[in-house]
Tab-separated table of C-alpha atoms in Angstrom:
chain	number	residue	atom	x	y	z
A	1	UNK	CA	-23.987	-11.667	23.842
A	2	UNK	CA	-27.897	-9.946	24.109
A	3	UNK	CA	-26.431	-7.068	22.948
A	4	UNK	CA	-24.327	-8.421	20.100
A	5	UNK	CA	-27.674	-10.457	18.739
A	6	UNK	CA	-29.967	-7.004	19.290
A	7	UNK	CA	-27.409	-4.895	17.858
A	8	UNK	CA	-25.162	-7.511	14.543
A	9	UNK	CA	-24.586	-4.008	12.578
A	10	UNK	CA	-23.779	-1.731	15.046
A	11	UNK	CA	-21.199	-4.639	16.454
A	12	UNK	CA	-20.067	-5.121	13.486
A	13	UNK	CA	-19.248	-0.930	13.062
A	14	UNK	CA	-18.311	-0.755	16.831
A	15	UNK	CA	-15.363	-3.879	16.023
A	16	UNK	CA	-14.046	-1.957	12.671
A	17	UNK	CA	-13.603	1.270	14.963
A	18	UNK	CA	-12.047	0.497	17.898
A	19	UNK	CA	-8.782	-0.601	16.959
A	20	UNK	CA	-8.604	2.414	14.649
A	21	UNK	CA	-8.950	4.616	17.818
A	22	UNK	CA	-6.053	2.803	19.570
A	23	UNK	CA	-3.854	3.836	16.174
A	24	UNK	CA	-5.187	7.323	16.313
A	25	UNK	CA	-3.950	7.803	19.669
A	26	UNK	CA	-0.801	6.393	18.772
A	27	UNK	CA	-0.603	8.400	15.642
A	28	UNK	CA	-1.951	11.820	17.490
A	29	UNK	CA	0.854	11.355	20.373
A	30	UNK	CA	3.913	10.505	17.565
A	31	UNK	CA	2.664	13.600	15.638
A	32	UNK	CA	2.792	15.903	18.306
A	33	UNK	CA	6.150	14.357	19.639
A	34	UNK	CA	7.919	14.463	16.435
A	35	UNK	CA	6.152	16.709	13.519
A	36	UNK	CA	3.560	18.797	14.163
A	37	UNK	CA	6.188	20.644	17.283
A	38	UNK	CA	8.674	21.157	14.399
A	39	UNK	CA	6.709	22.812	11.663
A	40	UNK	CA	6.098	26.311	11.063
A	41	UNK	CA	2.836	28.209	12.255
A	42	UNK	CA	1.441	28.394	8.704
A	43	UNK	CA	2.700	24.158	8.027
A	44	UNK	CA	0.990	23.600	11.457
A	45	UNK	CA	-2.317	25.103	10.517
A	46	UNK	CA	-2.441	23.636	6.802
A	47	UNK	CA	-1.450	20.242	8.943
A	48	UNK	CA	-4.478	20.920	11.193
A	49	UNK	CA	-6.656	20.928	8.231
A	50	UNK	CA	-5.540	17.963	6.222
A	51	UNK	CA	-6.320	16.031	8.842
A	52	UNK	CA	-9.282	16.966	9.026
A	53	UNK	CA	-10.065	16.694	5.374
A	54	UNK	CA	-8.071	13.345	4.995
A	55	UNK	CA	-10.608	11.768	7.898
A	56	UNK	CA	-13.747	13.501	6.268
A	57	UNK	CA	-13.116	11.451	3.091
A	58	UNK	CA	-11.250	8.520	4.118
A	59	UNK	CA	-13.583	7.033	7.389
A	60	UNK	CA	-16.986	7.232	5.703
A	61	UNK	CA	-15.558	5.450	2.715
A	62	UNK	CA	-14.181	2.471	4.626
A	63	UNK	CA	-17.065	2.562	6.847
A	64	UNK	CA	-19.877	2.393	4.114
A	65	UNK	CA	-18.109	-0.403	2.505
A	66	UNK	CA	-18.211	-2.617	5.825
A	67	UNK	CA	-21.455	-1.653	6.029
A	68	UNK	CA	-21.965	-2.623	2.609
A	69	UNK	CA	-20.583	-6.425	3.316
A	70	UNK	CA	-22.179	-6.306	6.703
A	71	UNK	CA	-25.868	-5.886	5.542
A	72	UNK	CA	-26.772	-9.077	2.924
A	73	UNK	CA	-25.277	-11.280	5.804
A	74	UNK	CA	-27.525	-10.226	8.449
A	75	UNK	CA	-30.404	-10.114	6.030
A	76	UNK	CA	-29.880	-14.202	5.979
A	77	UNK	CA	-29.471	-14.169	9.909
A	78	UNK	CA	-33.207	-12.449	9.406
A	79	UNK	CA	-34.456	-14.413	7.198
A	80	UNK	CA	-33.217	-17.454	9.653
A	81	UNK	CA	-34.697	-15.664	12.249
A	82	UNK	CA	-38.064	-14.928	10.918
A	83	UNK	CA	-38.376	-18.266	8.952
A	84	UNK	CA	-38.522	-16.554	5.356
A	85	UNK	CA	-37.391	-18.184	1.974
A	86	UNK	CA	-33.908	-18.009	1.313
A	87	UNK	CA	-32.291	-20.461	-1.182
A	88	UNK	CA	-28.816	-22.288	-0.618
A	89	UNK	CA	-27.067	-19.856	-3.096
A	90	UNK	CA	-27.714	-16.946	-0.822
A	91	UNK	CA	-26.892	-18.218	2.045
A	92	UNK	CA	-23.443	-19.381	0.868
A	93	UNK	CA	-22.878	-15.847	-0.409
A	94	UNK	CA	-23.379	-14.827	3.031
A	95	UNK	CA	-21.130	-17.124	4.329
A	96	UNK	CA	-18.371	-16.139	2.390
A	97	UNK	CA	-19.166	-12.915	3.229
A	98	UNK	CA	-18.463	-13.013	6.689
A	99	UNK	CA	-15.793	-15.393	6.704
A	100	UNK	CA	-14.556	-12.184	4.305
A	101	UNK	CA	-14.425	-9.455	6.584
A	102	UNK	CA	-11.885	-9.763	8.794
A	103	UNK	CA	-9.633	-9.706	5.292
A	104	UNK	CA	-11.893	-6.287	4.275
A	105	UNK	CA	-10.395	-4.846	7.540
A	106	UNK	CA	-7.404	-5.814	6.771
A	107	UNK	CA	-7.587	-4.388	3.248
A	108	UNK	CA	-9.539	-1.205	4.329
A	109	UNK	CA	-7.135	-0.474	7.379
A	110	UNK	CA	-3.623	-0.407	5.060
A	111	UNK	CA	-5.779	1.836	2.170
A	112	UNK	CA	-6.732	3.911	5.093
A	113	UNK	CA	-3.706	4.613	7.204
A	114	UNK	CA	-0.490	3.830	4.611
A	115	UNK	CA	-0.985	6.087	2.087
A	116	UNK	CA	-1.084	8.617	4.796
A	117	UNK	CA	2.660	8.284	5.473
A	118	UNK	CA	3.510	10.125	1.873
A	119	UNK	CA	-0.096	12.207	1.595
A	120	UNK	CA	0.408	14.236	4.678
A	121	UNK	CA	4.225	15.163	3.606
A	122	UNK	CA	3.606	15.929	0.170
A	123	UNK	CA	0.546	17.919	0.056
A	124	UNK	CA	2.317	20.570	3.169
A	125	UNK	CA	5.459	19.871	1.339
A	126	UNK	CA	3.507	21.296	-1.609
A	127	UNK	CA	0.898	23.765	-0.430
A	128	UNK	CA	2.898	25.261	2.730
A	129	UNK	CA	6.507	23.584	2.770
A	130	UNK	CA	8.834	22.887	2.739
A	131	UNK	CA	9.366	20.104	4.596
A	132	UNK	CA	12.372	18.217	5.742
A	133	UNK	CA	13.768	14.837	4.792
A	134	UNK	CA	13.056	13.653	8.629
A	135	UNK	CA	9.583	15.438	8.518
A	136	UNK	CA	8.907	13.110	5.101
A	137	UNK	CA	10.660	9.914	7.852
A	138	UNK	CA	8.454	10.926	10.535
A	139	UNK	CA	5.286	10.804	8.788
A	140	UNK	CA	5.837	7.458	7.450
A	141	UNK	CA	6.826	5.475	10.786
A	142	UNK	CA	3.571	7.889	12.430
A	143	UNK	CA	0.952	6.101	9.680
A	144	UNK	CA	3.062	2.938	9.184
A	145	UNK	CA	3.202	2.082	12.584
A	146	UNK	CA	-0.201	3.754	13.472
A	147	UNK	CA	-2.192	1.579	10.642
A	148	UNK	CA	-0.164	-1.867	11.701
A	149	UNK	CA	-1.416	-1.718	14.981
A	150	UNK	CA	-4.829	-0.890	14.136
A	151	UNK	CA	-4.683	-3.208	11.070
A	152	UNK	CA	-4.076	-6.399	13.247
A	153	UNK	CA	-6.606	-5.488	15.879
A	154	UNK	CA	-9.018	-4.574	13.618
A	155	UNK	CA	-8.632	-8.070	11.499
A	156	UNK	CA	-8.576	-10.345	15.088
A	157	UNK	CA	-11.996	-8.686	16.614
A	158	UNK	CA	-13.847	-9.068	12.885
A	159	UNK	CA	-12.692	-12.747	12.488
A	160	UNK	CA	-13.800	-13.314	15.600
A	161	UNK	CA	-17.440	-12.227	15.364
A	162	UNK	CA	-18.063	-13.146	12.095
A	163	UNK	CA	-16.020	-17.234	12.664
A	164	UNK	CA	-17.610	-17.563	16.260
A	165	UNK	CA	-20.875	-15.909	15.922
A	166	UNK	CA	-22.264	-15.143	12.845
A	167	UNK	CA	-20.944	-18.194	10.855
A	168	UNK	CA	-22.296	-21.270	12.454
A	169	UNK	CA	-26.244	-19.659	12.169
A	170	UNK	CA	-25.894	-19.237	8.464
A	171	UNK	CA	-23.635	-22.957	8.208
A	172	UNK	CA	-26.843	-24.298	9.774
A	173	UNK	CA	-29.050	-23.672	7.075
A	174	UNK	CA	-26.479	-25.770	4.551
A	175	UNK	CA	-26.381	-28.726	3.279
A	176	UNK	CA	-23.370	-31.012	3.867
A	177	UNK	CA	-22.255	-28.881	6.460
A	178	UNK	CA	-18.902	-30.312	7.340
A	179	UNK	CA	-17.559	-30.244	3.773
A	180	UNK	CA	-18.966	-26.725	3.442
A	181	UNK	CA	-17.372	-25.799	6.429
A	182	UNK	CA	-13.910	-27.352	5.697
A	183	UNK	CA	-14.237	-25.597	1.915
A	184	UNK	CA	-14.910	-22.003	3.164
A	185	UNK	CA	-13.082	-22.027	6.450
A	186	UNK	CA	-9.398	-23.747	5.681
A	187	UNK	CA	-7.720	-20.676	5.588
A	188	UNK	CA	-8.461	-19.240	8.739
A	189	UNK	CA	-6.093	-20.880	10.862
A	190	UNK	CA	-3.249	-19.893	8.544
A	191	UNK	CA	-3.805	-15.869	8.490
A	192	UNK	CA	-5.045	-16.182	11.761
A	193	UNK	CA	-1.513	-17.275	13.129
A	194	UNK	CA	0.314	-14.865	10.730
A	195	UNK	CA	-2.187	-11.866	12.076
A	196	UNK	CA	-1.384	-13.190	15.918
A	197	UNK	CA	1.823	-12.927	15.674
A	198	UNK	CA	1.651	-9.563	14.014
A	199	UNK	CA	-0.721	-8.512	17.328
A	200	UNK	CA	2.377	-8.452	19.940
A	201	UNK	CA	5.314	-8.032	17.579
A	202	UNK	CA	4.232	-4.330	16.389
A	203	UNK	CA	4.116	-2.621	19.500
A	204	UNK	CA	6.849	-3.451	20.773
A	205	UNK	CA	9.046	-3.135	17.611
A	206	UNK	CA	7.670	0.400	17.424
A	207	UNK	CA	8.727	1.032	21.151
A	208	UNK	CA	12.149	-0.099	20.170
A	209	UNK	CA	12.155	2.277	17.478
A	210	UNK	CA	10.951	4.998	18.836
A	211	UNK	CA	13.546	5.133	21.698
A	212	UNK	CA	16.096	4.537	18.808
A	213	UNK	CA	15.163	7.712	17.052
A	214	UNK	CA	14.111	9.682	20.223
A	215	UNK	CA	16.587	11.982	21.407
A	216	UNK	CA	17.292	12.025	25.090
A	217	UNK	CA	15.694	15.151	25.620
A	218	UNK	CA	12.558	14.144	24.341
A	219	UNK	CA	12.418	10.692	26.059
A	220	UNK	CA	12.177	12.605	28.973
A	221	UNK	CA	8.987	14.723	27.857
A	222	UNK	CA	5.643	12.895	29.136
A	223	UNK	CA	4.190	12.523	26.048
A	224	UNK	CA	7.139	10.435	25.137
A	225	UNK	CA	6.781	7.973	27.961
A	226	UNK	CA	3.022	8.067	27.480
A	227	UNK	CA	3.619	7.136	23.959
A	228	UNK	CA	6.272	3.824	25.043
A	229	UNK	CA	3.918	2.960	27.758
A	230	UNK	CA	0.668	2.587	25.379
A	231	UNK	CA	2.886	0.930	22.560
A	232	UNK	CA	4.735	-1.991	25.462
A	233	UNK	CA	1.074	-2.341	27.104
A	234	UNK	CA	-0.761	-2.916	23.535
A	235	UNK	CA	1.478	-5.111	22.689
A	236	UNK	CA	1.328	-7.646	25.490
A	237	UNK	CA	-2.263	-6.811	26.304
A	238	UNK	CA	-2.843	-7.319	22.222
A	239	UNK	CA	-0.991	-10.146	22.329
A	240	UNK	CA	-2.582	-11.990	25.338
A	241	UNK	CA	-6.081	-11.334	23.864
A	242	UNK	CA	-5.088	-12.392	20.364
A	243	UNK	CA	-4.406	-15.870	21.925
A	244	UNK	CA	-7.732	-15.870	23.834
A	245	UNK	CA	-9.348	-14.859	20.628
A	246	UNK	CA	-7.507	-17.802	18.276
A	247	UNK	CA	-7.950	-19.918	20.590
A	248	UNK	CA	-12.360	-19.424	20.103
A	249	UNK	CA	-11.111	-18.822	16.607
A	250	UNK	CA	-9.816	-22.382	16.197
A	251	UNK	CA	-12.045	-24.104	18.943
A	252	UNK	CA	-14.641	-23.143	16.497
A	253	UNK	CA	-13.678	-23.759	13.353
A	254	UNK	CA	-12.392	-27.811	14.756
A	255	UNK	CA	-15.566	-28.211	15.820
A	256	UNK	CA	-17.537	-27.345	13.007
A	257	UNK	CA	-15.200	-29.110	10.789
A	258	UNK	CA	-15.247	-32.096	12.392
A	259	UNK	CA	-19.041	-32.514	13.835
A	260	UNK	CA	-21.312	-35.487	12.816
């Protein structure tokens, strides 16, 4: 908790990134399993450096505009901090900022990863192709699947910070802070069961998919079972720790609904 009060930005960054990782290494193993093993030399390379590209552009745009949302909230946490002026208007704009950016992960991590699934096939389709009709298939479960996973995590870990941590130090500056509270929080507990449920159900439908369109011979290959094994343990270990997590969620948002 130090750490998380020394370092709100970096937090904030370090939250946004992680689950993306997880759907990287997801994304990276399917790849190799499924696509990048059945292109030509030539697709391979021009593969090699769309991804490259594609992450060049599409990671510092998502991250600058976290950043962007992150910054005027913890300018009213300073301005708490250090005692300065700040009038009621800005503080409710930081508020509503936070209580916003679990849904700017959400939105960020499907403009991110989805458009991948018909980007990637296209462009070597079109600039070293061509590709096959179950290339174009496996591309789209690979960044479907991929951008889920890291969509849901991404969207639990922000709402947590910003409902448990961040909010209730800028709610303390309002006036009327119960009816405040009850205005800009309602709708947490209702995405916040949707995005739970989301949290176990993912993994595990892409395990059952994968070993439906996995051939026998390549269930057998390690990066196969590697693959299953992180998709069955991030879903019940994603699943477990979304419950933890609503649970703080919802303890939180009761109690600051409902104080005197």
């Amino acid at each position: 908790e130090g750490l998380v009060e020394r370092y709100p930005l970096t937090t904030v960054i370090v939250l946004a990134l992680i689950p993306h990782l997880l759907g990287s290494v997801v994304n990276i193993t399917y790849n190799q399993l499924f696509i990048v093993d059945n292109l030509e030399p030539s697709q391979q390379s021009a593969f090699l450096r769309l991804v490259l590209t594609y992450n060049a552009i599409v990671y510092p745009i998502c991250l600058s505009i976290i950043i962007r949302k992150a910054i005027p909230v913890f300018r009213a946490l300073r301005a708490i901090e250090q005692q300065k002026t700040y009038s009621a208007d800005q503080f409710t704009s930081a508020r509503r900022t936070a209580v916003s950016w679990s849904k700017w992960g959400l939105i960020l991590s499907c403009a991110g990863w989805l458009p991948g699934g018909f980007l990637f096939p296209a462009v070597l389709d079109s600039i070293a192709g061509p590709i096959s009709r179950e290339i174009y298939l496996h591309f789209a479960v690979s960044f479907t699947v991929s951008g889920l996973i890291a969509m849901t995590y991404c969207f639990m870990s922000l709402e947590l910070f910003s409902v448990r941590f961040v909010y209730p130090q800028l709610l303390a500056e309002a006036s009327q802070p119960v009816r405040r509270a009850r205005d800009e929080l309602r709708s947490v507990p209702r995405r916040l069961a949707a995005v739970q449920l989301l949290s176990g159900s993912i993994p595990l439908l892409a395990a059952v998919m994968l070993l439906s369109v996995g051939s026998a011979e390549v269930l057998q290959w390690f990066g196969c079972r590697f693959l299953l094994t992180t998709l069955i343990c991030a879903g019940m270990v994603g699943f477990g720790l979304s419950l933890l997590a609503a649970g703080f969620i919802n303890d939180t948002v009761r109690a600051l609904m409902q104080r005197e």
